[in-house]
PDB file of C-alpha atoms in Angstrom:
ATOM      1  CA  MET A 102      -9.586  13.148   9.513  1.00  0.00           C
ATOM      2  CA  SER A 103     -11.820  12.192   6.621  1.00  0.00           C
ATOM      3  CA  LYS A 104     -13.274  14.554   4.109  1.00  0.00           C
ATOM      4  CA  GLY A 105     -17.073  14.759   3.955  1.00  0.00           C
ATOM      5  CA  GLY A 106     -19.156  13.987   0.896  1.00  0.00           C
ATOM      6  CA  ARG A 107     -19.120  11.307  -1.711  1.00  0.00           C
ATOM      7  CA  PRO A 108     -15.801   9.710  -2.590  1.00  0.00           C
ATOM      8  CA  GLY A 109     -14.288  10.813  -5.890  1.00  0.00           C
ATOM      9  CA  LEU A 110     -14.343   8.499  -8.878  1.00  0.00           C
ATOM     10  CA  PRO A 111     -11.327   7.804 -11.073  1.00  0.00           C
ATOM     11  CA  ALA A 112     -11.264   9.695 -14.390  1.00  0.00           C
ATOM     12  CA  SER A 113     -11.425   6.410 -16.311  1.00  0.00           C
ATOM     13  CA  GLN A 114     -14.722   5.522 -14.645  1.00  0.00           C
ATOM     14  CA  LYS A 115     -16.124   8.996 -15.337  1.00  0.00           C
ATOM     15  CA  GLN A 116     -15.235   8.557 -19.018  1.00  0.00           C
ATOM     16  CA  LEU A 117     -17.150   5.276 -19.120  1.00  0.00           C
ATOM     17  CA  GLN A 118     -20.167   6.907 -17.476  1.00  0.00           C
ATOM     18  CA  GLY A 119     -20.035   9.928 -19.789  1.00  0.00           C
ATOM     19  CA  THR A 120     -19.544  12.426 -16.947  1.00  0.00           C
ATOM     20  CA  PHE A 121     -15.868  13.217 -17.551  1.00  0.00           C
ATOM     21  CA  ARG A 122     -14.834  16.889 -17.556  1.00  0.00           C
ATOM     22  CA  ALA A 123     -11.204  17.842 -18.125  1.00  0.00           C
ATOM     23  CA  ASP A 124     -11.442  20.892 -15.849  1.00  0.00           C
ATOM     24  CA  ARG A 125     -12.264  18.651 -12.867  1.00  0.00           C
ATOM     25  CA  VAL A 126      -9.431  16.159 -13.278  1.00  0.00           C
ATOM     26  CA  ARG A 127      -6.918  16.201 -10.461  1.00  0.00           C
ATOM     27  CA  SER A 128      -3.442  16.066 -11.834  1.00  0.00           C
ATOM     28  CA  GLY A 129      -0.766  14.324  -9.860  1.00  0.00           C
ATOM     29  CA  ILE A 130       2.944  13.958 -10.284  1.00  0.00           C
ATOM     30  CA  ASP A 131       3.889  11.079 -12.542  1.00  0.00           C
ATOM     31  CA  TYR A 132       7.007   9.537 -11.069  1.00  0.00           C
ATOM     32  CA  GLU A 133       9.158   7.124 -13.011  1.00  0.00           C
ATOM     33  CA  LEU A 134       8.224   3.491 -12.373  1.00  0.00           C
ATOM     34  CA  ILE A 135      10.883   1.256 -10.882  1.00  0.00           C
ATOM     35  CA  THR A 136      11.457  -1.970 -12.814  1.00  0.00           C
ATOM     36  CA  GLU A 137      14.194  -3.576 -10.694  1.00  0.00           C
ATOM     37  CA  ILE A 138      14.259  -4.161  -6.950  1.00  0.00           C
ATOM     38  CA  PRO A 139      16.231  -1.282  -5.405  1.00  0.00           C
ATOM     39  CA  LYS A 140      18.879  -1.739  -2.750  1.00  0.00           C
ATOM     40  CA  PRO A 141      17.279  -1.645   0.731  1.00  0.00           C
ATOM     41  CA  GLU A 142      18.007   1.321   2.969  1.00  0.00           C
ATOM     42  CA  THR A 143      20.883   0.825   5.421  1.00  0.00           C
ATOM     43  CA  TRP A 144      18.721   1.761   8.425  1.00  0.00           C
ATOM     44  CA  LEU A 145      16.367  -1.181   7.839  1.00  0.00           C
ATOM     45  CA  THR A 146      16.694  -4.206  10.107  1.00  0.00           C
ATOM     46  CA  THR A 147      17.641  -7.552   8.572  1.00  0.00           C
ATOM     47  CA  GLY A 148      13.998  -8.631   8.563  1.00  0.00           C
ATOM     48  CA  GLY A 149      12.936  -5.234   7.234  1.00  0.00           C
ATOM     49  CA  LYS A 150      15.321  -5.646   4.293  1.00  0.00           C
ATOM     50  CA  LYS A 151      13.835  -9.062   3.521  1.00  0.00           C
ATOM     51  CA  TYR A 152      10.281  -7.690   3.562  1.00  0.00           C
ATOM     52  CA  PHE A 153      11.418  -4.654   1.544  1.00  0.00           C
ATOM     53  CA  ARG A 154      12.630  -6.916  -1.258  1.00  0.00           C
ATOM     54  CA  ASN A 155       9.415  -8.973  -1.142  1.00  0.00           C
ATOM     55  CA  PHE A 156       7.117  -5.935  -1.199  1.00  0.00           C
ATOM     56  CA  CYS A 157       9.159  -4.272  -3.955  1.00  0.00           C
ATOM     57  CA  ALA A 158       8.907  -7.396  -6.107  1.00  0.00           C
ATOM     58  CA  LEU A 159       5.136  -7.466  -5.594  1.00  0.00           C
ATOM     59  CA  PHE A 160       4.695  -3.767  -6.389  1.00  0.00           C
ATOM     60  CA  ILE A 161       7.000  -3.929  -9.421  1.00  0.00           C
ATOM     61  CA  HIS A 162       4.921  -6.814 -10.760  1.00  0.00           C
ATOM     62  CA  HIS A 163       1.756  -4.707 -10.401  1.00  0.00           C
ATOM     63  CA  LYS A 164       3.530  -1.606 -11.785  1.00  0.00           C
ATOM     64  CA  ILE A 165       2.860   0.615  -8.779  1.00  0.00           C
ATOM     65  CA  LEU A 166       6.383   1.069  -7.381  1.00  0.00           C
ATOM     66  CA  SER A 167       7.905   4.403  -8.345  1.00  0.00           C
ATOM     67  CA  VAL A 168      10.785   6.590  -7.244  1.00  0.00           C
ATOM     68  CA  GLY A 169       8.218   8.708  -5.403  1.00  0.00           C
ATOM     69  CA  ASN A 170       6.947   5.955  -3.111  1.00  0.00           C
ATOM     70  CA  VAL A 171       9.885   3.608  -2.546  1.00  0.00           C
ATOM     71  CA  GLN A 172      10.564   5.211   0.864  1.00  0.00           C
ATOM     72  CA  GLU A 173       7.017   4.362   1.922  1.00  0.00           C
ATOM     73  CA  VAL A 174       7.782   0.727   1.120  1.00  0.00           C
ATOM     74  CA  ALA A 175      10.860   0.907   3.359  1.00  0.00           C
ATOM     75  CA  ILE A 176       8.818   2.313   6.257  1.00  0.00           C
ATOM     76  CA  MET A 177       6.090  -0.271   5.671  1.00  0.00           C
ATOM     77  CA  SER A 178       8.659  -3.092   5.636  1.00  0.00           C
ATOM     78  CA  GLU A 179      10.214  -1.944   8.893  1.00  0.00           C
ATOM     79  CA  ALA A 180       6.778  -1.704  10.537  1.00  0.00           C
ATOM     80  CA  TRP A 181       5.918  -5.236   9.382  1.00  0.00           C
ATOM     81  CA  ASP A 182       9.200  -6.591  10.748  1.00  0.00           C
ATOM     82  CA  LYS A 183       8.569  -4.842  14.078  1.00  0.00           C
ATOM     83  CA  TYR A 184       5.069  -6.377  14.168  1.00  0.00           C
ATOM     84  CA  ILE A 185       6.390  -9.905  13.480  1.00  0.00           C
ATOM     85  CA  GLU A 186       9.174  -9.598  16.074  1.00  0.00           C
ATOM     86  CA  SER A 187       6.734  -8.269  18.685  1.00  0.00           C
ATOM     87  CA  CYS A 188       4.384 -11.188  18.040  1.00  0.00           C
ATOM     88  CA  LYS A 189       7.231 -13.677  18.479  1.00  0.00           C
ATOM     89  CA  LYS A 190       8.322 -12.099  21.769  1.00  0.00           C
ATOM     90  CA  LEU A 191       4.730 -11.930  23.028  1.00  0.00           C
ATOM     91  CA  LYS A 192       4.306 -15.614  22.268  1.00  0.00           C
ATOM     92  CA  LYS A 193       7.250 -16.367  24.573  1.00  0.00           C
ATOM     93  CA  GLU A 194       6.570 -13.807  27.307  1.00  0.00           C
ATOM     94  CA  GLY A 195       2.773 -13.608  27.228  1.00  0.00           C
ATOM     95  CA  THR A 196       0.540 -10.548  27.132  1.00  0.00           C
ATOM     96  CA  VAL A 197       0.506 -10.153  30.922  1.00  0.00           C
ATOM     97  CA  ILE A 198       3.713  -9.733  32.924  1.00  0.00           C
ATOM     98  CA  THR A 199       4.397  -9.551  36.644  1.00  0.00           C
ATOM     99  CA  THR A 200       6.353  -6.564  37.934  1.00  0.00           C
ATOM    100  CA  SER A 201       9.155  -6.805  40.497  1.00  0.00           C
ATOM    101  CA  LYS A 202       6.626  -5.885  43.213  1.00  0.00           C
ATOM    102  CA  GLY A 203       4.243  -8.655  42.175  1.00  0.00           C
ATOM    103  CA  PHE A 204       1.674  -6.598  40.259  1.00  0.00           C
ATOM    104  CA  LYS A 205       0.294  -7.911  36.993  1.00  0.00           C
ATOM    105  CA  MET A 206       0.232  -5.575  34.016  1.00  0.00           C
ATOM    106  CA  MET A 207      -0.076  -5.662  30.258  1.00  0.00           C
ATOM    107  CA  ASN A 208       3.194  -6.386  28.495  1.00  0.00           C
ATOM    108  CA  PRO A 209       4.492  -3.164  26.839  1.00  0.00           C
ATOM    109  CA  LEU A 210       5.151  -5.238  23.724  1.00  0.00           C
ATOM    110  CA  VAL A 211       1.383  -5.298  23.135  1.00  0.00           C
ATOM    111  CA  THR A 212       1.492  -1.537  22.549  1.00  0.00           C
ATOM    112  CA  VAL A 213       4.551  -1.875  20.301  1.00  0.00           C
ATOM    113  CA  ARG A 214       2.822  -4.622  18.305  1.00  0.00           C
ATOM    114  CA  ASN A 215      -0.413  -2.659  17.927  1.00  0.00           C
ATOM    115  CA  GLN A 216       1.382   0.516  16.819  1.00  0.00           C
ATOM    116  CA  ALA A 217       3.511  -1.415  14.317  1.00  0.00           C
ATOM    117  CA  LEU A 218       0.369  -2.987  12.839  1.00  0.00           C
ATOM    118  CA  LYS A 219      -1.294   0.429  12.611  1.00  0.00           C
ATOM    119  CA  ASP A 220       1.765   1.883  10.850  1.00  0.00           C
ATOM    120  CA  PHE A 221       1.885  -1.060   8.448  1.00  0.00           C
ATOM    121  CA  ARG A 222      -1.815  -0.840   7.598  1.00  0.00           C
ATOM    122  CA  GLU A 223      -1.572   2.898   6.878  1.00  0.00           C
ATOM    123  CA  ARG A 224       1.289   2.358   4.430  1.00  0.00           C
ATOM    124  CA  ALA A 225      -0.236  -0.799   2.932  1.00  0.00           C
ATOM    125  CA  ALA A 226      -3.437   1.111   2.147  1.00  0.00           C
ATOM    126  CA  MET A 227      -1.384   3.464  -0.036  1.00  0.00           C
ATOM    127  CA  PHE A 228      -0.567   0.500  -2.242  1.00  0.00           C
ATOM    128  CA  GLY A 229      -4.051  -1.032  -2.301  1.00  0.00           C
ATOM    129  CA  MET A 230      -3.228  -3.995  -0.071  1.00  0.00           C
ATOM    130  CA  ASP A 231      -6.706  -4.172   1.441  1.00  0.00           C
ATOM    131  CA  PRO A 232     -10.050  -4.512  -0.379  1.00  0.00           C
ATOM    132  CA  VAL A 233     -11.242  -0.951   0.279  1.00  0.00           C
ATOM    133  CA  SER A 234      -8.060   0.850  -0.728  1.00  0.00           C
ATOM    134  CA  ASN A 235      -7.583  -1.503  -3.676  1.00  0.00           C
ATOM    135  CA  GLN A 236     -10.693   0.003  -5.259  1.00  0.00           C
ATOM    136  CA  LYS A 237      -9.207   3.504  -4.917  1.00  0.00           C
ATOM    137  CA  ILE A 238      -5.883   2.712  -6.583  1.00  0.00           C
ATOM    138  CA  SER A 239      -5.821   3.526 -10.282  1.00  0.00           C
ATOM    139  CA  LYS A 240      -4.952   0.450 -12.268  1.00  0.00           C
ATOM    140  CA  HIS A 241      -2.336   0.288 -14.988  1.00  0.00           C
ATOM    141  CA  VAL A 242      -4.027   1.283 -18.249  1.00  0.00           C
ATOM    142  CA  ARG A 243      -3.506  -0.942 -21.289  1.00  0.00           C
ATOM    143  CA  GLN A 244      -1.867   0.996 -24.140  1.00  0.00           C
ATOM    144  CA  ASP A 245      -2.148  -1.427 -27.060  1.00  0.00           C
ATOM    145  CA  ASP A 246      -5.333  -2.106 -29.018  1.00  0.00           C
ATOM    146  CA  ASP A 247      -6.814  -5.520 -29.521  1.00  0.00           C
ATOM    147  CA  PRO A 248      -9.407  -6.776 -32.074  1.00  0.00           C
ATOM    148  CA  PHE A 249     -12.241  -6.101 -29.636  1.00  0.00           C
ATOM    149  CA  ASP A 250     -11.313  -2.389 -29.497  1.00  0.00           C
ATOM    150  CA  GLU A 251     -11.622  -2.172 -33.288  1.00  0.00           C
ATOM    151  CA  LEU A 252     -15.044  -3.813 -33.113  1.00  0.00           C
ATOM    152  CA  LEU A 253     -16.181  -1.336 -30.454  1.00  0.00           C
ATOM    153  CA  ARG A 254     -15.029   1.627 -32.561  1.00  0.00           C
ATOM    154  CA  LYS A 255     -16.924   0.232 -35.545  1.00  0.00           C
ATOM    155  CA  TYR A 256     -20.187   0.066 -33.592  1.00  0.00           C
ATOM    156  CA  ASP A 257     -19.651   3.450 -31.945  1.00  0.00           C
ATOM    157  CA  GLN A 258     -19.371   5.143 -35.364  1.00  0.00           C
ATOM    158  CA  GLY A 259     -22.259   3.332 -37.002  1.00  0.00           C
TER     159      GLY A 259
END
């Protein structure tokens, strides 16, 4: 269920707009970032392990994989593998099957496929893998100064 009202802005954007107040900042838990691809969970399928490694590499590159969310990547990877396998089976069997009594009905794999896609999309949104959720993910903040920062400070003071 969604919360009513305007969506919250990141603190960095509020600072740029001049509306930042420290008493309104939501503090979260800062988990340690993971810099190497972790070993996949044993309960993952073979395909799930492959996708786990791929997603971990992507999230490590973007500096969003931490010890606090690596399990979400495992669940997301398993859901994606289930989606791919369901699609392959549906391609062979078709979306409509005939029962032993001759009735036509929707293949149960359609439901499995749809649920797997829903599960994947929920987890993927946590990592900003769609345009809307990407805007909500806080980006990695640059720590080092460059010559342009010095120029900005000069003009801010004068």
